[in-house]
Short mmCIF file of C-alpha atoms in Angstrom, two decimals:
data_model
loop_
_atom_site.label_atom_id
_atom_site.label_comp_id
_atom_site.label_asym_id
_atom_site.label_seq_id
_atom_site.Cartn_x
_atom_site.Cartn_y
_atom_site.Cartn_z
CA MET A 109 0.00 0.00 0.00
CA SER A 110 1.23 3.49 -0.79
CA ASP A 111 1.44 6.06 1.98
CA ARG A 112 1.01 8.91 -0.46
CA THR A 113 -1.64 11.50 0.36
CA ALA A 114 -4.24 12.50 -2.18
CA PRO A 115 -3.30 15.57 -4.22
CA ALA A 116 -5.58 18.52 -4.58
CA PRO A 117 -8.21 17.76 -7.22
CA GLY A 118 -6.61 18.08 -10.63
CA ALA A 119 -3.30 19.17 -9.14
CA SER A 120 -0.58 19.58 -11.73
CA THR A 121 2.67 17.68 -11.47
CA GLY A 122 4.53 20.59 -12.96
CA GLY A 123 4.22 23.34 -15.50
CA ASP A 124 6.04 25.46 -18.03
CA SER A 125 7.39 28.73 -16.64
CA ARG A 126 7.65 30.35 -20.08
CA THR A 127 5.28 32.89 -21.58
CA VAL A 128 3.84 31.87 -24.96
CA LEU A 129 1.67 33.79 -27.42
CA LEU A 130 -0.55 31.81 -29.76
CA ARG A 131 -2.08 33.78 -32.62
CA GLY A 132 -3.65 33.45 -36.04
CA GLY A 133 -6.25 30.80 -35.24
CA GLU A 134 -9.64 30.33 -33.63
CA VAL A 135 -9.67 30.23 -29.83
CA HIS A 136 -12.75 28.61 -28.29
CA SER A 137 -13.37 30.81 -25.29
CA PRO A 138 -16.49 32.24 -23.64
CA ALA A 139 -14.35 35.21 -22.60
CA ASP A 140 -14.32 36.32 -26.25
CA PRO A 141 -16.32 34.39 -28.87
CA PHE A 142 -14.26 36.08 -31.62
CA ALA A 143 -10.84 35.38 -30.07
CA THR A 144 -7.98 34.50 -32.40
CA ALA A 145 -5.07 34.72 -29.93
CA MET A 146 -4.13 33.58 -26.44
CA VAL A 147 -1.26 34.12 -24.00
CA VAL A 148 -0.08 31.35 -21.67
CA GLU A 149 2.09 32.22 -18.69
CA ARG A 150 3.47 29.91 -15.98
CA GLY A 151 1.15 27.08 -16.92
CA HIS A 152 -2.06 29.16 -16.88
CA ILE A 153 -4.10 31.16 -19.37
CA ALA A 154 -3.10 34.81 -19.01
CA TRP A 155 -5.09 36.48 -21.79
CA VAL A 156 -7.52 35.70 -24.62
CA GLY A 157 -8.41 38.18 -27.31
CA SER A 158 -8.20 39.49 -30.87
CA GLU A 159 -5.38 39.39 -33.37
CA GLY A 160 -4.88 43.14 -33.28
CA ALA A 161 -4.61 43.26 -29.50
CA ALA A 162 -2.06 40.42 -29.59
CA ASP A 163 0.55 42.80 -31.03
CA ALA A 164 0.92 44.33 -27.58
CA PHE A 165 2.34 41.05 -26.23
CA THR A 166 4.93 40.25 -28.92
CA ASP A 167 7.91 41.82 -27.17
CA GLY A 168 7.24 40.27 -23.77
CA VAL A 169 6.88 36.58 -24.60
CA ASP A 170 9.38 33.75 -24.83
CA GLU A 171 7.73 32.19 -27.88
CA THR A 172 5.15 33.10 -30.49
CA ILE A 173 3.23 30.30 -32.17
CA ASP A 174 1.54 30.92 -35.52
CA LEU A 175 -1.62 28.81 -35.36
CA ASP A 176 -2.05 28.96 -39.13
CA GLY A 177 -5.84 28.80 -38.74
CA ALA A 178 -5.88 25.97 -36.19
CA LEU A 179 -8.68 25.71 -33.65
CA VAL A 180 -7.65 25.97 -29.98
CA THR A 181 -9.95 24.35 -27.42
CA PRO A 182 -9.69 23.22 -23.82
CA ALA A 183 -8.24 19.74 -23.50
CA PHE A 184 -10.77 16.97 -23.07
CA THR A 185 -11.28 15.13 -19.80
CA ASP A 186 -12.24 11.46 -20.07
CA ALA A 187 -14.23 10.94 -16.88
CA HIS A 188 -14.11 7.12 -16.85
CA VAL A 189 -11.03 5.15 -17.88
CA HIS A 190 -9.37 1.88 -16.92
CA THR A 191 -5.85 2.86 -17.90
CA THR A 192 -3.94 -0.40 -17.58
CA ALA A 193 -6.71 -2.41 -19.22
CA THR A 194 -6.79 0.16 -22.03
CA GLY A 195 -3.06 -0.22 -22.54
CA LEU A 196 -3.27 -3.99 -22.47
CA ALA A 197 -6.02 -3.81 -25.09
CA LEU A 198 -3.84 -1.57 -27.24
CA THR A 199 -0.90 -3.97 -26.96
CA GLY A 200 -2.85 -7.24 -26.70
CA LEU A 201 -5.43 -9.19 -28.66
CA ASP A 202 -8.27 -6.96 -29.85
CA LEU A 203 -11.36 -8.84 -31.00
CA SER A 204 -13.57 -5.78 -31.50
CA GLY A 205 -13.21 -6.10 -35.25
CA ALA A 206 -13.87 -9.85 -35.43
CA THR A 207 -16.58 -10.57 -37.99
CA GLY A 208 -17.74 -13.79 -36.37
CA LEU A 209 -16.83 -16.74 -34.23
CA THR A 210 -14.57 -18.35 -36.85
CA ASP A 211 -12.71 -15.08 -37.37
CA ALA A 212 -12.32 -14.59 -33.60
CA LEU A 213 -10.84 -18.05 -33.13
CA ALA A 214 -8.44 -17.47 -36.01
CA LEU A 215 -7.28 -14.26 -34.36
CA VAL A 216 -6.80 -16.08 -31.04
CA ARG A 217 -4.77 -18.79 -32.78
CA LYS A 218 -2.55 -16.26 -34.56
CA TYR A 219 -2.02 -14.18 -31.41
CA ALA A 220 -1.05 -17.21 -29.33
CA ALA A 221 1.52 -18.16 -31.95
CA THR A 222 3.13 -14.72 -31.86
CA ARG A 223 3.34 -14.56 -28.02
CA PRO A 224 5.08 -17.80 -27.00
CA GLY A 225 6.58 -16.29 -23.84
CA ASP A 226 3.43 -14.81 -22.26
CA ALA A 227 2.42 -16.55 -19.04
CA VAL A 228 -1.21 -15.62 -19.71
CA LEU A 229 -2.63 -14.50 -23.05
CA LEU A 230 -4.74 -11.35 -22.71
CA GLY A 231 -7.34 -9.93 -25.06
CA GLY A 232 -10.90 -8.74 -25.22
CA GLY A 233 -13.44 -6.67 -27.07
CA TRP A 234 -15.60 -9.51 -28.41
CA ASP A 235 -19.34 -9.05 -28.78
CA ALA A 236 -21.17 -12.20 -29.84
CA ALA A 237 -24.38 -10.22 -30.33
CA ARG A 238 -22.79 -8.88 -33.53
CA TRP A 239 -21.67 -12.25 -34.84
CA PRO A 240 -23.78 -14.42 -37.15
CA GLU A 241 -23.30 -17.39 -34.79
CA ARG A 242 -24.74 -15.34 -31.90
CA ARG A 243 -22.56 -17.13 -29.35
CA PRO A 244 -19.11 -16.69 -27.79
CA PRO A 245 -16.33 -19.23 -28.26
CA SER A 246 -16.58 -22.30 -26.07
CA ARG A 247 -13.87 -23.34 -23.64
CA ALA A 248 -13.00 -26.32 -25.80
CA GLU A 249 -12.61 -24.08 -28.87
CA LEU A 250 -10.34 -21.71 -26.98
CA ASP A 251 -8.30 -24.58 -25.55
CA GLU A 252 -7.67 -25.80 -29.09
CA ALA A 253 -6.91 -22.33 -30.47
CA THR A 254 -4.34 -21.58 -27.76
CA GLY A 255 -2.75 -25.01 -27.60
CA GLY A 256 -3.90 -25.40 -24.02
CA ARG A 257 -2.40 -22.14 -22.70
CA PRO A 258 -4.02 -19.76 -20.17
CA LEU A 259 -6.21 -17.17 -21.92
CA TYR A 260 -8.45 -14.42 -20.53
CA LEU A 261 -10.96 -12.84 -22.94
CA PRO A 262 -13.47 -10.44 -21.38
CA ARG A 263 -16.58 -9.46 -23.29
CA VAL A 264 -16.61 -5.90 -24.62
CA ASP A 265 -18.39 -4.64 -21.46
CA VAL A 266 -15.77 -6.38 -19.23
CA HIS A 267 -18.52 -7.81 -17.01
CA SER A 268 -18.10 -11.38 -18.22
CA ALA A 269 -15.34 -13.39 -19.83
CA VAL A 270 -14.52 -16.60 -21.64
CA VAL A 271 -11.34 -18.37 -20.55
CA THR A 272 -9.36 -21.52 -21.20
CA THR A 273 -9.13 -24.53 -18.93
CA ALA A 274 -5.49 -23.68 -18.21
CA LEU A 275 -6.50 -20.34 -16.72
CA LEU A 276 -9.19 -21.95 -14.58
CA ASP A 277 -6.52 -24.31 -13.26
CA LEU A 278 -4.68 -21.26 -11.87
CA VAL A 279 -7.68 -20.34 -9.68
CA PRO A 280 -8.37 -23.06 -7.08
CA GLY A 281 -12.02 -23.28 -6.11
CA VAL A 282 -13.25 -21.16 -9.01
CA THR A 283 -15.91 -23.72 -9.93
CA GLY A 284 -17.61 -23.10 -6.58
CA LEU A 285 -17.82 -19.33 -6.96
CA THR A 286 -20.92 -17.38 -7.90
CA GLY A 287 -21.00 -16.76 -11.63
CA TYR A 288 -19.14 -19.90 -12.66
CA HIS A 289 -20.73 -21.48 -15.72
CA PRO A 290 -19.21 -24.61 -17.28
CA GLU A 291 -20.38 -23.77 -20.80
CA ALA A 292 -21.01 -20.03 -20.68
CA PRO A 293 -19.04 -16.86 -19.96
CA LEU A 294 -18.00 -16.35 -16.34
CA THR A 295 -19.66 -13.54 -14.37
CA GLY A 296 -19.65 -12.24 -10.81
CA ALA A 297 -17.14 -13.61 -8.29
CA ALA A 298 -15.85 -16.27 -10.69
CA HIS A 299 -15.05 -13.61 -13.28
CA HIS A 300 -13.33 -11.38 -10.73
CA ALA A 301 -11.18 -14.31 -9.58
CA VAL A 302 -9.97 -15.28 -13.05
CA ARG A 303 -9.38 -11.62 -13.94
CA ALA A 304 -7.19 -11.23 -10.85
CA ALA A 305 -5.22 -14.32 -11.83
CA ALA A 306 -4.79 -13.13 -15.41
CA HIS A 307 -3.71 -9.63 -14.50
CA GLY A 308 -1.51 -11.01 -11.73
CA ALA A 309 0.60 -12.64 -14.43
CA VAL A 310 1.38 -9.25 -15.97
CA THR A 311 4.90 -8.19 -15.03
CA PRO A 312 5.58 -4.70 -13.60
CA ALA A 313 7.36 -3.79 -16.83
CA GLN A 314 4.39 -4.94 -18.94
CA ARG A 315 2.02 -3.00 -16.70
CA THR A 316 4.03 0.20 -16.95
CA ALA A 317 4.32 -0.18 -20.72
CA ALA A 318 0.55 -0.65 -20.96
CA GLN A 319 -0.10 2.43 -18.84
CA ARG A 320 2.27 4.51 -20.95
CA ALA A 321 0.60 3.28 -24.14
CA ALA A 322 -2.82 4.27 -22.83
CA LEU A 323 -1.73 7.71 -21.67
CA ASP A 324 0.12 8.33 -24.94
CA ARG A 325 -3.01 7.40 -26.89
CA ALA A 326 -5.10 9.75 -24.73
CA ALA A 327 -2.67 12.62 -25.31
CA SER A 328 -2.73 12.01 -29.08
CA LEU A 329 -6.51 12.46 -29.04
CA GLY A 330 -6.50 15.75 -27.15
CA ILE A 331 -7.29 14.25 -23.75
CA GLY A 332 -5.50 16.20 -21.02
CA THR A 333 -7.02 14.46 -18.00
CA VAL A 334 -8.29 10.95 -17.31
CA HIS A 335 -10.30 9.78 -14.33
CA GLU A 336 -8.89 6.38 -13.43
CA CYS A 337 -11.68 4.15 -12.12
CA ALA A 338 -9.81 1.46 -10.21
CA GLY A 339 -10.74 -0.81 -7.33
CA PRO A 340 -10.18 -4.16 -5.68
CA GLU A 341 -12.53 -5.97 -8.09
CA ILE A 342 -10.96 -4.32 -11.14
CA SER A 343 -7.21 -4.09 -10.60
CA ASP A 344 -4.98 -3.98 -7.51
CA GLU A 345 -3.32 -1.40 -5.30
CA ALA A 346 0.09 -1.72 -6.96
CA ASP A 347 -1.48 -1.05 -10.34
CA PHE A 348 -3.31 2.01 -9.01
CA THR A 349 -0.43 3.58 -7.09
CA GLY A 350 1.95 2.74 -9.91
CA LEU A 351 -0.24 4.64 -12.37
CA LEU A 352 -0.43 7.68 -10.10
CA GLY A 353 3.34 7.57 -9.72
CA LEU A 354 3.87 7.28 -13.46
CA ALA A 355 1.58 10.23 -14.12
CA GLY A 356 3.59 12.33 -11.67
CA GLU A 357 6.97 11.57 -13.26
CA GLY A 358 6.79 13.85 -16.26
CA PRO A 359 4.68 15.51 -18.94
CA GLY A 360 1.53 13.60 -19.77
CA PRO A 361 -2.19 13.60 -19.13
CA ARG A 362 -3.26 14.35 -15.60
CA VAL A 363 -4.58 11.27 -13.79
CA VAL A 364 -7.28 11.66 -11.15
CA GLY A 365 -7.67 8.41 -9.27
CA TYR A 366 -10.80 6.82 -7.81
CA TRP A 367 -10.69 3.61 -5.76
CA ALA A 368 -13.97 1.68 -5.77
CA GLU A 369 -13.98 0.16 -2.30
CA HIS A 370 -17.00 0.23 -0.01
CA ILE A 371 -16.32 2.02 3.26
CA ALA A 372 -18.47 2.60 6.33
CA ASP A 373 -16.28 4.55 8.74
CA ALA A 374 -13.37 6.98 9.14
CA LYS A 375 -10.82 4.17 9.12
CA GLY A 376 -11.98 3.08 5.69
CA ALA A 377 -11.91 6.67 4.45
CA GLU A 378 -8.33 7.10 5.61
CA ARG A 379 -7.34 4.01 3.68
CA ILE A 380 -8.78 5.51 0.49
CA ARG A 381 -6.91 8.75 1.13
CA ARG A 382 -3.59 6.96 1.73
CA LEU A 383 -3.90 5.26 -1.64
CA GLY A 384 -3.93 8.68 -3.28
CA ALA A 385 -7.55 8.46 -4.42
CA LEU A 386 -9.83 11.46 -4.66
CA GLY A 387 -12.78 9.34 -3.63
CA ALA A 388 -14.21 5.90 -2.96
CA ALA A 389 -15.97 6.02 -6.27
CA GLY A 390 -15.85 4.94 -9.89
CA ASP A 391 -16.80 1.34 -10.47
CA LEU A 392 -18.12 0.52 -7.02
CA PHE A 393 -20.59 -1.97 -8.42
CA ALA A 394 -24.25 -1.56 -7.54
CA ASP A 395 -24.90 -3.94 -10.45
CA GLY A 396 -23.32 -5.23 -13.65
CA SER A 397 -24.00 -4.63 -17.34
CA LEU A 398 -26.85 -5.09 -19.79
CA GLY A 399 -24.76 -6.99 -22.32
CA SER A 400 -23.85 -9.62 -19.73
CA HIS A 401 -27.40 -9.72 -18.28
CA THR A 402 -26.03 -8.59 -14.89
CA ALA A 403 -27.46 -5.05 -14.69
CA CYS A 404 -30.20 -5.07 -12.06
CA LEU A 405 -33.70 -4.35 -13.39
CA HIS A 406 -37.12 -3.87 -11.81
CA THR A 407 -38.67 -6.21 -14.38
CA PRO A 408 -37.02 -9.14 -16.17
CA TYR A 409 -34.92 -8.93 -19.28
CA ALA A 410 -36.72 -9.40 -22.58
CA ASP A 411 -34.32 -12.21 -23.51
CA ALA A 412 -33.76 -13.81 -20.08
CA ASP A 413 -36.03 -14.89 -17.25
CA HIS A 414 -34.34 -12.91 -14.47
CA THR A 415 -33.63 -9.33 -13.37
CA GLY A 416 -29.85 -9.34 -13.02
CA THR A 417 -27.84 -8.91 -9.83
CA LEU A 418 -27.84 -6.20 -7.17
CA HIS A 419 -24.52 -5.90 -5.35
CA LEU A 420 -25.30 -2.96 -3.05
CA ASP A 421 -28.68 -2.27 -1.45
CA ALA A 422 -29.88 1.13 -0.24
CA ASP A 423 -28.50 0.59 3.28
CA ALA A 424 -25.02 -0.17 1.95
CA VAL A 425 -25.19 2.88 -0.32
CA ALA A 426 -26.27 5.11 2.57
CA ALA A 427 -23.44 3.91 4.81
CA HIS A 428 -20.89 4.52 2.07
CA VAL A 429 -22.17 7.97 1.13
CA ALA A 430 -22.33 9.06 4.79
CA ALA A 431 -18.80 7.86 5.54
CA CYS A 432 -17.37 9.54 2.45
CA THR A 433 -19.23 12.79 3.07
CA GLU A 434 -18.03 13.02 6.67
CA ALA A 435 -14.46 12.33 5.57
CA GLY A 436 -14.49 14.89 2.76
CA LEU A 437 -14.23 12.25 0.04
CA GLN A 438 -16.32 11.75 -3.07
CA ALA A 439 -18.54 8.69 -3.10
CA GLY A 440 -19.65 7.08 -6.31
CA PHE A 441 -21.24 4.00 -7.78
CA HIS A 442 -21.48 2.02 -10.98
CA ALA A 443 -25.22 1.74 -11.63
CA ILE A 444 -26.82 0.85 -14.95
CA GLY A 445 -30.15 -0.91 -14.38
CA ASP A 446 -33.21 0.92 -13.08
CA ALA A 447 -33.34 -1.19 -9.89
CA ALA A 448 -29.68 -0.46 -9.16
CA LEU A 449 -30.28 3.26 -9.72
CA THR A 450 -33.24 3.11 -7.35
CA ALA A 451 -31.00 1.57 -4.67
CA VAL A 452 -28.42 4.31 -5.20
CA VAL A 453 -30.98 7.11 -5.05
CA GLU A 454 -32.67 5.69 -1.95
CA GLY A 455 -29.31 5.28 -0.26
CA VAL A 456 -28.21 8.82 -1.06
CA ARG A 457 -31.56 10.11 0.22
CA ALA A 458 -31.08 8.22 3.50
CA ALA A 459 -27.60 9.73 3.89
CA ALA A 460 -29.03 13.19 3.21
CA GLU A 461 -31.66 12.69 5.89
CA ARG A 462 -28.85 11.97 8.33
CA LEU A 463 -26.31 14.62 7.28
CA GLY A 464 -28.40 17.21 5.46
CA THR A 465 -28.91 17.75 1.76
CA ALA A 466 -26.47 20.68 1.64
CA ARG A 467 -23.54 18.51 2.77
CA ILE A 468 -24.42 15.81 0.26
CA ARG A 469 -24.63 18.32 -2.58
CA ALA A 470 -21.33 19.96 -1.60
CA ALA A 471 -19.52 16.62 -1.78
CA ARG A 472 -20.33 16.19 -5.50
CA HIS A 473 -20.86 12.45 -5.36
CA ARG A 474 -21.13 10.73 -8.73
CA VAL A 475 -22.81 7.85 -10.53
CA GLU A 476 -21.10 6.06 -13.39
CA HIS A 477 -23.08 5.07 -16.52
CA ALA A 478 -26.57 5.84 -15.09
CA GLU A 479 -28.29 4.40 -18.14
CA MET A 480 -31.83 3.28 -17.17
CA LEU A 481 -32.88 6.51 -15.52
CA THR A 482 -36.51 7.24 -14.72
CA PRO A 483 -37.85 10.79 -14.25
CA GLU A 484 -37.80 10.12 -10.49
CA HIS A 485 -34.12 9.16 -10.63
CA ILE A 486 -33.29 12.29 -12.61
CA ALA A 487 -35.12 14.49 -10.09
CA ALA A 488 -33.12 12.87 -7.27
CA PHE A 489 -29.82 13.39 -9.11
CA ALA A 490 -30.67 17.07 -9.40
CA GLU A 491 -31.80 17.33 -5.78
CA PHE A 492 -28.61 15.81 -4.38
CA GLY A 493 -26.16 17.28 -6.88
CA LEU A 494 -25.09 13.88 -8.21
CA THR A 495 -22.84 14.00 -11.26
CA ALA A 496 -23.90 11.65 -14.06
CA SER A 497 -20.65 10.27 -15.49
CA VAL A 498 -21.88 8.93 -18.81
CA GLN A 499 -20.57 7.32 -21.99
CA PRO A 500 -22.39 8.40 -25.18
CA ALA A 501 -20.49 5.80 -27.21
CA PHE A 502 -22.60 3.16 -25.47
CA ASP A 503 -25.68 4.43 -27.28
CA ALA A 504 -23.78 4.65 -30.56
CA ALA A 505 -22.68 1.03 -30.17
CA TRP A 506 -25.77 -0.60 -28.68
CA GLY A 507 -28.72 1.79 -29.03
CA GLY A 508 -31.49 1.92 -31.60
CA ASP A 509 -34.44 -0.39 -32.17
CA GLU A 510 -32.20 -3.15 -33.58
CA GLY A 511 -29.33 -2.83 -31.13
CA MET A 512 -28.22 -4.82 -28.10
CA TYR A 513 -30.25 -2.64 -25.71
CA ALA A 514 -33.46 -3.47 -27.58
CA GLU A 515 -32.52 -7.14 -27.63
CA ARG A 516 -32.00 -7.16 -23.86
CA LEU A 517 -34.89 -4.89 -22.87
CA GLY A 518 -37.32 -4.67 -25.76
CA ALA A 519 -37.47 -1.59 -27.99
CA GLU A 520 -39.76 0.45 -25.71
CA ARG A 521 -37.57 0.18 -22.61
CA ALA A 522 -34.42 0.59 -24.70
CA ARG A 523 -35.61 3.97 -25.95
CA THR A 524 -35.55 5.33 -22.39
CA LEU A 525 -31.81 4.75 -21.96
CA ASN A 526 -29.20 7.49 -21.64
CA PRO A 527 -31.60 10.48 -21.49
CA TYR A 528 -29.00 13.24 -21.72
CA ALA A 529 -31.41 16.02 -22.65
CA ALA A 530 -33.63 15.31 -19.65
CA LEU A 531 -30.59 15.30 -17.36
CA LEU A 532 -29.48 18.71 -18.61
CA ARG A 533 -32.98 20.17 -18.38
CA ALA A 534 -33.12 19.08 -14.74
CA GLY A 535 -29.77 20.69 -13.99
CA VAL A 536 -27.85 17.44 -13.43
CA PRO A 537 -24.08 17.87 -13.94
CA LEU A 538 -22.79 15.76 -16.83
CA ALA A 539 -19.25 14.44 -17.29
CA LEU A 540 -18.47 12.48 -20.45
CA GLY A 541 -16.10 9.56 -20.78
CA SER A 542 -15.41 6.34 -22.62
CA ASP A 543 -15.13 3.55 -20.03
CA SER A 544 -12.12 2.55 -22.14
CA PRO A 545 -11.40 -0.19 -23.08
CA VAL A 546 -15.16 -0.93 -23.17
CA THR A 547 -15.42 1.71 -25.87
CA PRO A 548 -12.31 3.39 -27.30
CA LEU A 549 -10.80 6.68 -26.23
CA ASP A 550 -12.51 8.99 -28.74
CA PRO A 551 -13.61 12.36 -27.32
CA TRP A 552 -14.95 13.96 -30.49
CA GLY A 553 -16.75 10.70 -31.24
CA ALA A 554 -18.37 10.86 -27.82
CA VAL A 555 -19.51 14.45 -28.40
CA ARG A 556 -20.95 13.39 -31.76
CA ALA A 557 -22.73 10.40 -30.16
CA ALA A 558 -24.39 12.65 -27.57
CA ALA A 559 -25.46 15.20 -30.17
CA PHE A 560 -26.77 12.54 -32.55
CA HIS A 561 -28.17 10.09 -30.01
CA ARG A 562 -30.08 7.21 -31.61
CA THR A 563 -33.19 8.35 -29.70
CA PRO A 564 -33.78 11.93 -30.93
CA GLU A 565 -35.43 13.24 -27.75
CA HIS A 566 -32.27 12.44 -25.78
CA ARG A 567 -29.96 14.52 -28.02
CA ILE A 568 -28.10 17.53 -26.67
CA SER A 569 -26.28 20.26 -28.55
CA VAL A 570 -22.68 19.82 -29.64
CA ARG A 571 -21.80 22.73 -27.39
CA ALA A 572 -23.42 21.10 -24.33
CA ALA A 573 -21.74 17.77 -25.04
CA PHE A 574 -18.37 19.45 -25.61
CA THR A 575 -18.72 21.32 -22.32
CA ALA A 576 -19.56 18.06 -20.52
CA HIS A 577 -16.42 16.47 -21.98
CA THR A 578 -14.15 19.37 -21.02
CA ARG A 579 -15.37 21.53 -18.17
CA GLY A 580 -17.76 18.83 -16.93
CA GLY A 581 -14.90 16.51 -16.06
CA TRP A 582 -13.24 19.21 -13.96
CA ARG A 583 -16.46 20.07 -12.18
CA ALA A 584 -16.88 16.39 -11.38
CA ILE A 585 -13.68 16.55 -9.30
CA GLY A 586 -14.66 19.76 -7.55
CA ARG A 587 -12.97 22.33 -9.81
CA ASP A 588 -15.10 25.07 -11.34
CA ASP A 589 -12.14 27.13 -12.58
CA ALA A 590 -10.78 24.77 -15.22
CA GLY A 591 -11.64 23.08 -18.49
CA ILE A 592 -12.24 26.44 -20.08
CA LEU A 593 -9.94 28.94 -21.83
CA VAL A 594 -10.26 32.04 -19.66
CA PRO A 595 -7.62 34.01 -17.75
CA GLY A 596 -6.54 32.17 -14.62
CA ALA A 597 -7.53 28.69 -15.81
CA PRO A 598 -4.92 25.93 -16.14
CA ALA A 599 -3.29 25.97 -19.57
CA ASP A 600 -4.66 22.60 -20.66
CA TYR A 601 -5.47 23.08 -24.34
CA VAL A 602 -5.34 21.42 -27.76
CA LEU A 603 -4.63 22.61 -31.28
CA TRP A 604 -6.84 21.03 -33.94
CA ARG A 605 -6.91 20.91 -37.71
CA THR A 606 -10.56 21.07 -38.70
CA GLY A 607 -13.00 22.48 -41.20
CA ALA A 608 -15.43 25.37 -40.85
CA LEU A 609 -16.81 25.99 -37.37
CA VAL A 610 -20.54 25.88 -36.84
CA VAL A 611 -23.14 25.94 -34.08
CA GLN A 612 -25.18 22.73 -34.03
CA ALA A 613 -28.48 22.22 -32.23
CA PRO A 614 -29.91 18.79 -31.35
CA ASP A 615 -33.43 19.24 -32.69
CA ASP A 616 -34.49 19.43 -36.33
CA ARG A 617 -37.36 21.73 -35.33
CA VAL A 618 -34.89 24.53 -34.56
CA ALA A 619 -32.03 25.97 -36.55
CA ARG A 620 -29.34 23.30 -36.69
CA TRP A 621 -26.70 25.42 -38.40
CA SER A 622 -25.36 28.86 -37.69
CA THR A 623 -22.14 30.42 -38.91
CA ASP A 624 -23.21 33.99 -38.14
CA PRO A 625 -20.58 35.56 -35.85
CA ARG A 626 -23.21 37.96 -34.52
CA SER A 627 -24.62 35.06 -32.51
CA GLY A 628 -21.76 35.48 -30.04
CA THR A 629 -21.54 31.72 -29.61
CA PRO A 630 -18.09 30.17 -30.20
CA GLY A 631 -18.28 27.68 -33.03
CA LEU A 632 -17.19 24.06 -32.97
CA PRO A 633 -16.36 21.56 -35.71
CA ASP A 634 -19.10 20.02 -37.82
CA LEU A 635 -19.79 16.65 -36.18
CA THR A 636 -22.54 15.47 -38.50
CA PRO A 637 -22.23 11.67 -38.82
CA GLY A 638 -19.91 10.94 -41.69
CA ALA A 639 -18.03 14.22 -41.43
CA GLU A 640 -14.31 13.96 -40.75
CA LEU A 641 -13.45 14.48 -37.10
CA PRO A 642 -10.83 17.08 -36.08
CA LEU A 643 -7.18 16.03 -36.08
CA CYS A 644 -5.16 16.68 -32.94
CA LEU A 645 -2.03 18.68 -33.75
CA ARG A 646 -0.76 19.37 -30.23
CA THR A 647 -1.92 18.66 -26.67
CA VAL A 648 -0.72 20.84 -23.81
CA VAL A 649 -1.18 20.28 -20.06
CA ALA A 650 -0.17 22.94 -17.54
CA GLY A 651 1.65 24.72 -20.36
CA GLN A 652 3.74 21.65 -21.23
CA THR A 653 3.37 19.91 -24.58
CA ILE A 654 2.50 16.24 -24.05
CA PHE A 655 1.75 15.38 -27.69
CA ASP A 656 3.00 17.12 -30.80
CA ARG A 657 2.20 16.21 -34.39
CA LEU A 658 3.57 19.53 -35.66
CA ASN A 659 7.21 18.94 -34.71
CA GLY A 660 7.39 15.15 -34.77
#
């Protein structure tokens, strides 16, 4: 266990002491919707304004950067990432593109042949719902494809996995654990046990390389901050503290750590703080996932005769929220199904009755995913100031009347999922993320998915989605002064190559397009489906360049 103390929310590990003038582009800033120039000093934004006014700064800066028409925006924050797992997916076997069962097995066979020295073969990303066979590989098929070697292959949602017999042999007693299925993917305790065994075979050097790969990918996409959602059922303490240490060693994305362990007293809270976590939050599982039939529902699945699994009831939620609030920590939960969200809301309400609503609101507790929200849930989120940490790419991947959500829930229930517009109308804070490696790091793709939600009434404007993916992530960690290009804010920004800037609305009944500068609204790239997404040219955190396509 690390004895480090938690840093201030979003604290920088360093900064550039130079003064830099950027000019000749488009600066996305509410301080000046027509801004074309910006000054950065000592790792913070010092000034934003017009090209003509920028002349006054030319003699007093250490460097002048000609933007050559580039767009400058705040850096993105990905509010839900599993960094090591993302890196392992980037460097391991990726089955997300497999066209079917036969193709997946061929990829497994080829990967095993190219990694003869790996103690455990690692991969993931498969989704049998998209395959013509409509089933995952069997254990016997995987045993044959790997030549009898240990293999761990989680489903795309990472809430179930198929494995080989050799991996099961590394986990004594696994057949007696909840969620063990001889001829079906493992879930629950059995899945957690085999995941721990698989990840335990990763060497420290492999783990560090995976973490670096994930952070480098994030930086290349304009992501300046990631919220690491770790915990005892997801990774281990060495992985978590190692990532925080790596992030503090040099230029790179900021890493804000959450440790998803249930606590009920001050002793538990101190343990979370010693780990370096901002809160006992992230993937503290109230339930599982829809794809794996483990999200907890009020009424049964459309394609299964059960309602999933509830891991935390309202009493457990209340104890956790109260302990975190009294200790000055953020509490948070993974909750997807409507029954799980009801348990979370009832638990938060019970904690508020004990401590007062004002204290609960001030703590900015959060709920990850929050997919099957009812109007009553949304009202409670607003009442208690709960941040909805959501992943629009989920809807892009699994929404619509023919998607996985409709298969699991029926089309009518599926259409209620991920109601972003209703959340914003109620005043619920939104923070956008990817849940990578469940869906890839792709911030502009996430903004597009929110603006062009498969259910039209849930769409929000590009501007609202962009704000939720930049400033929203900072607000989710208690910072209202960041994620925005205004004087005094941290100099976390990105240069983009993109086309014409527009203002896009989410509803065809109102004007969708506006390029009129008299509107006073800063424009953003055209994210219409099919349009080319912006290209990241440079990512800067605290004034330090962490990714640069311009200079190699």
